[in-house]
Short mmCIF file of C-alpha atoms and ligand atoms in Angstrom, two decimals:
data_model
loop_
_atom_site.label_atom_id
_atom_site.label_comp_id
_atom_site.label_asym_id
_atom_site.label_seq_id
_atom_site.Cartn_x
_atom_site.Cartn_y
_atom_site.Cartn_z
CA MET A 292 -262.40 -60.69 111.77
CA GLN A 293 -263.14 -57.64 113.67
CA GLN A 294 -264.36 -54.87 110.98
CA VAL A 295 -262.02 -51.61 111.28
CA ILE A 296 -263.92 -48.35 112.63
CA ASP A 297 -262.74 -46.22 109.74
CA LEU A 298 -262.56 -42.62 110.62
CA ARG A 299 -260.21 -41.46 108.03
CA SER A 300 -262.50 -39.99 105.75
CA ASP A 301 -266.15 -39.94 104.54
CA THR A 302 -264.79 -41.05 101.38
CA VAL A 303 -264.21 -44.72 102.12
CA THR A 304 -267.98 -45.95 102.34
CA LYS A 305 -269.17 -48.65 100.01
CA PRO A 306 -272.55 -49.03 98.52
CA THR A 307 -275.22 -50.23 101.07
CA GLY A 308 -277.49 -53.02 99.83
CA ALA A 309 -280.14 -51.22 98.75
CA MET A 310 -277.92 -48.94 96.87
CA TRP A 311 -276.19 -51.65 95.30
CA GLN A 312 -280.09 -53.05 94.41
CA ALA A 313 -280.63 -49.70 92.73
CA MET A 314 -277.35 -49.38 90.90
CA HIS A 315 -278.20 -53.01 89.43
CA LYS A 316 -281.82 -52.22 88.09
CA ALA A 317 -280.40 -48.91 86.36
CA PRO A 318 -281.03 -48.51 82.92
CA VAL A 319 -278.07 -47.54 81.04
CA GLY A 320 -277.02 -45.44 77.25
CA ASP A 321 -273.84 -43.95 76.12
CA ASP A 322 -273.54 -40.74 78.05
CA VAL A 323 -271.23 -39.05 75.90
CA PHE A 324 -273.97 -39.49 72.87
CA GLY A 325 -276.27 -37.94 75.73
CA GLU A 326 -278.16 -40.88 75.69
CA ASP A 327 -277.85 -42.50 79.26
CA PRO A 328 -281.44 -42.04 80.90
CA GLY A 329 -280.35 -41.82 84.35
CA LEU A 330 -277.45 -39.16 84.06
CA ASN A 331 -279.73 -36.94 82.08
CA LYS A 332 -281.98 -37.05 85.10
CA LEU A 333 -279.80 -37.07 87.89
CA GLU A 334 -278.08 -33.60 86.04
CA GLU A 335 -281.89 -32.07 85.87
CA ARG A 336 -282.86 -33.34 89.60
CA VAL A 337 -279.37 -31.82 90.84
CA ALA A 338 -279.85 -28.66 89.15
CA ALA A 339 -283.37 -28.18 89.89
CA LEU A 340 -282.27 -28.77 93.76
CA PHE A 341 -280.08 -25.98 93.57
CA GLY A 342 -282.14 -23.83 91.81
CA MET A 343 -279.50 -23.88 88.57
CA GLU A 344 -279.73 -24.25 84.87
CA ALA A 345 -277.95 -27.27 84.20
CA GLY A 346 -275.29 -29.64 85.45
CA VAL A 347 -272.80 -32.14 84.34
CA PHE A 348 -271.90 -35.09 85.84
CA VAL A 349 -268.12 -35.85 86.31
CA PRO A 350 -266.16 -38.70 87.96
CA SER A 351 -264.75 -36.83 90.74
CA GLY A 352 -264.65 -33.38 92.79
CA THR A 353 -261.40 -32.54 91.37
CA MET A 354 -262.44 -32.60 87.99
CA GLY A 355 -265.64 -30.75 89.06
CA ASN A 356 -263.55 -28.05 90.50
CA GLN A 357 -261.27 -27.58 87.67
CA ILE A 358 -264.02 -27.43 85.06
CA GLY A 359 -265.79 -25.28 87.11
CA LEU A 360 -262.38 -22.47 87.43
CA LYS A 361 -262.12 -23.54 83.63
CA VAL A 362 -264.80 -22.38 82.40
CA LEU A 363 -264.67 -19.03 84.33
CA THR A 364 -261.56 -17.82 83.64
CA GLN A 365 -258.91 -17.15 80.93
CA PRO A 366 -255.14 -18.08 81.13
CA ALA A 367 -253.19 -15.68 83.61
CA ASP A 368 -256.50 -14.67 85.64
CA GLU A 369 -256.45 -14.84 89.45
CA VAL A 370 -258.63 -16.85 91.87
CA VAL A 371 -258.92 -15.98 95.64
CA ILE A 372 -259.14 -18.68 97.65
CA ASP A 373 -258.42 -19.58 101.28
CA GLU A 374 -254.94 -21.14 102.28
CA ASN A 375 -256.47 -24.22 103.38
CA ALA A 376 -258.81 -24.74 100.15
CA HIS A 377 -258.92 -28.26 98.51
CA ILE A 378 -258.12 -26.49 95.34
CA PHE A 379 -254.97 -25.01 96.84
CA ASN A 380 -253.80 -27.82 98.35
CA SER A 381 -254.78 -31.32 96.98
CA GLU A 382 -255.44 -30.68 93.38
CA GLY A 383 -251.83 -31.23 92.11
CA ALA A 384 -251.77 -27.25 90.88
CA ALA A 385 -254.47 -28.37 88.23
CA GLY A 386 -255.42 -24.70 88.08
CA GLY A 387 -251.98 -23.81 86.69
CA LEU A 388 -252.00 -26.92 84.14
CA ILE A 389 -255.33 -27.03 82.79
CA SER A 390 -256.57 -23.21 83.24
CA GLY A 391 -253.08 -21.46 83.40
CA ILE A 392 -254.44 -19.34 86.15
CA GLN A 393 -252.83 -18.66 89.68
CA LEU A 394 -254.40 -19.01 93.13
CA ARG A 395 -254.05 -16.42 95.79
CA PRO A 396 -254.53 -18.10 99.29
CA LEU A 397 -256.01 -15.47 101.93
CA PRO A 398 -255.61 -16.93 105.42
CA GLY A 399 -258.99 -17.65 106.51
CA THR A 400 -260.80 -18.59 110.22
CA ARG A 401 -261.05 -22.43 109.87
CA GLY A 402 -261.55 -22.13 106.32
CA ILE A 403 -263.77 -19.29 106.37
CA LEU A 404 -263.11 -16.23 104.43
CA ASN A 405 -265.20 -12.94 104.61
CA ALA A 406 -266.11 -10.11 102.32
CA GLU A 407 -263.66 -7.76 103.85
CA GLN A 408 -260.56 -9.96 103.30
CA VAL A 409 -261.74 -10.98 99.85
CA ALA A 410 -262.07 -7.29 98.87
CA SER A 411 -258.80 -6.62 100.05
CA ALA A 412 -257.19 -9.20 97.72
CA ILE A 413 -258.88 -7.87 94.30
CA ARG A 414 -256.12 -6.39 92.44
CA SER A 415 -256.25 -3.01 90.72
CA LYS A 416 -256.30 -2.82 87.07
CA ASN A 417 -252.94 -1.73 86.19
CA ASP A 418 -251.12 -3.46 83.17
CA TRP A 419 -248.56 -5.17 85.64
CA ASP A 420 -251.72 -6.54 88.04
CA PRO A 421 -252.99 -10.02 87.58
CA ARG A 422 -256.56 -10.06 86.83
CA THR A 423 -258.84 -11.09 89.62
CA THR A 424 -262.24 -13.02 88.02
CA VAL A 425 -262.99 -15.24 90.52
CA ILE A 426 -263.76 -15.95 94.00
CA ALA A 427 -263.50 -19.81 95.28
CA LEU A 428 -265.37 -20.69 98.50
CA GLU A 429 -265.33 -24.52 99.92
CA ASN A 430 -268.43 -25.25 101.68
CA THR A 431 -268.04 -27.21 104.03
CA ALA A 432 -264.32 -26.22 104.63
CA ASN A 433 -262.46 -29.59 104.75
CA MET A 434 -259.05 -28.51 106.70
CA GLY A 435 -261.01 -25.95 108.43
CA GLY A 436 -262.66 -28.88 110.24
CA GLY A 437 -266.31 -29.19 108.52
CA THR A 438 -266.81 -25.40 109.09
CA CYS A 439 -269.85 -23.97 107.21
CA TYR A 440 -269.99 -20.67 105.51
CA PRO A 441 -272.82 -18.52 107.15
CA VAL A 442 -275.18 -17.60 104.29
CA GLU A 443 -274.78 -13.84 105.08
CA THR A 444 -271.16 -14.25 104.12
CA ILE A 445 -271.86 -16.19 100.95
CA ARG A 446 -274.22 -13.04 100.22
CA GLU A 447 -271.78 -10.58 101.03
CA ILE A 448 -269.27 -12.05 98.82
CA TYR A 449 -271.58 -12.53 96.34
CA LYS A 450 -272.31 -8.98 96.03
CA LEU A 451 -268.42 -8.01 96.39
CA ALA A 452 -268.17 -10.19 93.63
CA ARG A 453 -271.03 -8.60 91.65
CA SER A 454 -270.01 -5.18 91.97
CA ASN A 455 -266.22 -6.06 91.06
CA ASP A 456 -267.21 -7.87 87.99
CA LEU A 457 -265.86 -11.37 89.80
CA ALA A 458 -267.50 -15.12 89.26
CA LEU A 459 -268.08 -16.98 92.48
CA HIS A 460 -267.01 -20.80 92.36
CA MET A 461 -267.94 -22.87 95.43
CA ASP A 462 -266.58 -26.26 96.02
CA GLY A 463 -269.33 -28.11 97.44
CA ALA A 464 -268.07 -31.75 98.04
CA ARG A 465 -269.85 -31.41 101.42
CA ILE A 466 -272.49 -29.01 100.73
CA TRP A 467 -274.92 -31.29 102.07
CA ASN A 468 -273.57 -31.78 105.12
CA ALA A 469 -273.65 -27.49 105.17
CA ALA A 470 -277.49 -27.20 104.38
CA VAL A 471 -278.28 -30.00 106.74
CA ALA A 472 -276.18 -28.43 109.48
CA CYS A 473 -277.41 -25.10 108.41
CA GLY A 474 -281.08 -26.06 108.17
CA LEU A 475 -281.18 -24.32 105.06
CA ASP A 476 -282.45 -25.38 101.39
CA LEU A 477 -280.03 -26.15 98.66
CA LYS A 478 -281.36 -23.33 96.49
CA GLU A 479 -279.62 -20.42 99.03
CA TYR A 480 -276.63 -21.88 97.94
CA GLY A 481 -277.08 -22.00 94.02
CA ARG A 482 -278.49 -18.66 93.77
CA TYR A 483 -274.95 -17.30 94.61
CA CYS A 484 -273.01 -19.37 92.40
CA ASP A 485 -271.88 -19.25 88.95
CA THR A 486 -270.11 -22.58 89.48
CA LEU A 487 -270.99 -24.74 91.94
CA SER A 488 -269.18 -28.61 91.95
CA VAL A 489 -271.11 -31.17 94.45
CA CYS A 490 -269.70 -34.92 95.41
CA PHE A 491 -272.20 -38.17 95.88
CA SER A 492 -269.12 -39.70 97.15
CA LYS A 493 -268.38 -38.25 100.40
CA GLY A 494 -270.75 -37.96 103.33
CA LEU A 495 -273.99 -39.08 100.55
CA GLY A 496 -271.99 -42.51 100.37
CA ALA A 497 -272.08 -43.19 96.71
CA PRO A 498 -269.01 -44.98 95.49
CA VAL A 499 -268.04 -42.41 92.81
CA GLY A 500 -269.29 -39.24 91.35
CA SER A 501 -269.69 -35.56 91.63
CA MET A 502 -271.27 -32.88 89.35
CA ILE A 503 -270.40 -29.21 88.31
CA LEU A 504 -273.45 -26.98 88.02
CA GLY A 505 -273.93 -23.58 86.55
CA SER A 506 -276.01 -21.50 83.63
CA SER A 507 -276.71 -23.56 80.67
CA LYS A 508 -274.10 -21.60 78.62
CA LEU A 509 -271.38 -22.68 81.37
CA MET A 510 -272.62 -26.11 81.14
CA LYS A 511 -272.31 -26.67 77.57
CA HIS A 512 -268.58 -25.71 78.06
CA ALA A 513 -268.12 -27.82 80.93
CA ARG A 514 -269.09 -30.79 78.85
CA ARG A 515 -266.76 -29.99 76.44
CA TYR A 516 -264.12 -29.74 78.78
CA ARG A 517 -265.09 -32.90 80.66
CA LYS A 518 -264.65 -34.81 77.38
CA LEU A 519 -261.21 -33.35 76.77
CA LEU A 520 -259.90 -34.32 80.01
CA GLY A 521 -261.09 -37.82 79.95
CA GLY A 522 -264.07 -37.12 81.68
CA GLY A 523 -266.67 -38.67 79.05
CA MET A 524 -268.09 -41.62 79.96
CA ARG A 525 -270.10 -44.33 78.54
CA GLN A 526 -273.10 -46.55 80.25
CA ALA A 527 -272.72 -44.92 83.60
CA GLY A 528 -276.34 -45.09 84.59
CA MET A 529 -275.46 -47.43 87.37
CA LEU A 530 -273.69 -44.24 88.98
CA ALA A 531 -276.55 -42.11 88.60
CA ALA A 532 -278.63 -44.64 90.43
CA ALA A 533 -276.21 -44.64 93.21
CA ALA A 534 -276.22 -41.27 93.35
CA ASP A 535 -280.15 -41.02 93.08
CA HIS A 536 -280.45 -43.36 95.97
CA ALA A 537 -277.88 -41.45 98.13
CA LEU A 538 -279.85 -37.96 97.53
CA ASP A 539 -283.47 -40.06 98.51
CA GLU A 540 -281.61 -41.84 101.71
CA HIS A 541 -278.61 -40.25 102.65
CA ILE A 542 -279.35 -36.66 103.27
CA ASP A 543 -281.22 -36.46 106.14
CA ARG A 544 -278.61 -38.97 108.20
CA LEU A 545 -276.11 -36.58 107.79
CA ALA A 546 -277.10 -34.82 111.18
CA ASP A 547 -276.37 -38.08 112.87
CA ASP A 548 -273.03 -37.79 111.70
CA HIS A 549 -272.57 -34.46 112.89
CA ARG A 550 -274.07 -35.20 116.36
CA ARG A 551 -271.71 -38.05 116.77
CA ALA A 552 -268.47 -36.26 115.62
CA ARG A 553 -269.72 -33.48 118.35
CA LEU A 554 -269.91 -36.15 121.22
CA LEU A 555 -266.62 -37.17 120.23
CA ALA A 556 -265.08 -34.24 120.25
CA GLU A 557 -266.91 -33.55 123.93
CA ALA A 558 -265.41 -36.79 125.11
CA LEU A 559 -261.66 -35.36 123.47
CA ALA A 560 -261.80 -32.61 125.35
CA GLU A 561 -262.40 -33.85 128.55
CA SER A 562 -259.08 -35.86 128.19
CA PRO A 563 -255.67 -34.25 129.20
CA PHE A 564 -254.05 -35.54 126.76
CA PHE A 565 -256.45 -34.12 123.57
CA SER A 566 -257.40 -30.76 123.01
CA VAL A 567 -260.53 -29.58 120.72
CA ASN A 568 -262.97 -27.03 120.95
CA PRO A 569 -266.42 -29.13 120.84
CA ASP A 570 -267.99 -25.68 119.61
CA HIS A 571 -265.80 -26.06 116.50
CA VAL A 572 -267.17 -29.07 115.28
CA GLU A 573 -270.38 -28.07 112.95
CA THR A 574 -270.79 -31.33 110.73
CA ASN A 575 -268.99 -34.54 110.40
CA ILE A 576 -265.27 -33.48 110.22
CA LEU A 577 -263.32 -33.78 113.93
CA LEU A 578 -260.26 -32.09 114.11
CA PHE A 579 -258.16 -32.81 117.69
CA ARG A 580 -254.93 -31.80 119.04
CA VAL A 581 -252.46 -34.19 120.51
CA ARG A 582 -251.63 -31.88 123.66
CA ASN A 583 -248.00 -33.46 123.41
CA GLY A 584 -247.96 -33.28 119.55
CA ASP A 585 -246.99 -36.91 119.40
CA THR A 586 -249.52 -37.85 116.49
CA ASP A 587 -248.23 -41.30 115.74
CA HIS A 588 -248.55 -42.44 119.18
CA ALA A 589 -252.25 -41.81 119.47
CA LEU A 590 -252.70 -42.64 116.03
CA ASN A 591 -251.03 -45.75 116.87
CA TRP A 592 -253.23 -46.33 120.30
CA PHE A 593 -256.57 -45.88 118.28
CA SER A 594 -255.47 -48.32 115.44
CA GLN A 595 -254.43 -51.30 117.72
CA HIS A 596 -258.23 -50.68 119.07
CA GLY A 597 -259.29 -50.88 115.51
CA ILE A 598 -259.93 -47.34 114.93
CA ALA A 599 -258.49 -45.69 111.96
CA MET A 600 -257.91 -41.84 112.20
CA ILE A 601 -255.62 -40.00 110.19
CA PRO A 602 -252.69 -37.15 111.10
CA PHE A 603 -253.81 -33.66 109.60
CA GLY A 604 -250.65 -31.61 110.23
CA PRO A 605 -248.62 -31.26 113.07
CA GLY A 606 -249.97 -32.25 116.33
CA ILE A 607 -253.49 -32.84 114.19
CA ILE A 608 -255.58 -35.80 113.61
CA ARG A 609 -258.73 -35.58 111.53
CA ALA A 610 -261.93 -38.17 112.49
CA THR A 611 -264.77 -37.97 109.98
CA PHE A 612 -268.13 -39.67 110.63
CA HIS A 613 -270.09 -41.17 107.86
CA LEU A 614 -272.80 -43.92 106.70
CA HIS A 615 -270.94 -46.92 108.42
CA ILE A 616 -270.34 -45.32 111.71
CA SER A 617 -273.21 -46.19 114.04
CA ASP A 618 -273.60 -45.00 117.78
CA LYS A 619 -271.73 -48.51 118.61
CA GLU A 620 -268.72 -47.53 116.84
CA LEU A 621 -269.05 -44.23 118.11
CA ASP A 622 -269.12 -45.71 121.89
CA LYS A 623 -266.05 -47.52 121.29
CA THR A 624 -264.38 -44.57 120.25
CA ILE A 625 -264.88 -42.44 123.05
CA ASN A 626 -263.78 -45.53 125.66
CA THR A 627 -260.88 -45.73 123.63
CA ALA A 628 -259.96 -42.28 123.96
CA ARG A 629 -260.70 -42.32 127.45
CA ASN A 630 -258.47 -44.67 128.28
CA TYR A 631 -255.57 -43.07 126.40
CA THR A 632 -253.00 -42.44 128.80
CA GLY A 633 -250.39 -40.68 126.30
CA SER A 634 -246.68 -41.48 125.13
C1 PLP B 212 -263.26 -30.25 99.73
C2 PLP B 212 -263.14 -30.97 98.82
N1 PLP B 212 -263.09 -30.94 97.44
C3 PLP B 212 -262.62 -31.69 96.63
C4 PLP B 212 -262.56 -32.58 96.90
C5 PLP B 212 -261.95 -33.67 95.57
O1 PLP B 212 -262.77 -34.73 95.56
P1 PLP B 212 -262.41 -36.09 94.86
O2 PLP B 212 -261.53 -36.81 95.61
O3 PLP B 212 -263.76 -36.91 94.29
O4 PLP B 212 -261.60 -35.64 93.58
C6 PLP B 212 -262.28 -33.16 98.19
C7 PLP B 212 -261.92 -34.57 98.46
O5 PLP B 212 -261.70 -35.20 99.16
C8 PLP B 212 -262.63 -32.40 99.00
O6 PLP B 212 -262.34 -32.70 100.53
#
């Protein structure tokens, strides 16, 4: 049977043979008792990679983000965020439920905010104003099309945060892609974040796992909230082994995903039926427009040729590159796009 070329998301990857082997050999212990040797090491390793004090392994990016917001806020606080952010659109309004916070969505440029607009959203201190306490940035910005925060912008927003006594949370589900695309050391991100949530289960190709990072003091609270949210796991060392393997083997190769996304964008830009600016493709996520708006027809065309993509708003389709997409799959996708004759 022909394998589907699955470009719906980078979350669809399955462990490679080498990753399964690493998982199979993992030593395990009860992590709620702090006794899983692999997880303890992974938390130290990832905190060191970002130059942060501590990390807490969590089952998902959503839990990482929500714990980050929980430890930085009090009920009735307000968090400034881009209107396309995952936290705002795809976490079931969990911030309201778990932390009692309000989100203040701003229209960024393809998911990226600038310091000026963030400054204008900081509330004054009247009794009737919500209290702005956190700025949340998503890097890379998924719904923005995998866009990266320029480090200067992060620095400016950080300075603004510090001068207004605000904290900075970064949703770094795909921070690895950002670091590779921008040629930056991961510490360049860690130094500006009070809390940073990262995922091993997206472009890095691990089956499960994320981490929330921050100061030792904040992470002590984070560990408690992880437990009360039901995220305390027991012998989860095999997940640490998968993440470790991904960190060793799957970071540098992200540049190939980025190159392939850009090549598909260039091919789509030549078609009269699609539109995309290849210069907007910075990492592994490609958003393109179907000129006549008929995404169903275009998705169906790709699907009939064994290629899965997903609709991503009116007239827009998302294609995401990852571990299981080689140049061969890319070539087939490009040819299929070139042969599209519209609806
Ligand atoms: C930017 C971003 N943040 C957070 C998440 C949440 O990750 P999870 O699905 O592991 O909860 C996702 C999921 O795709 C994401 O794209």
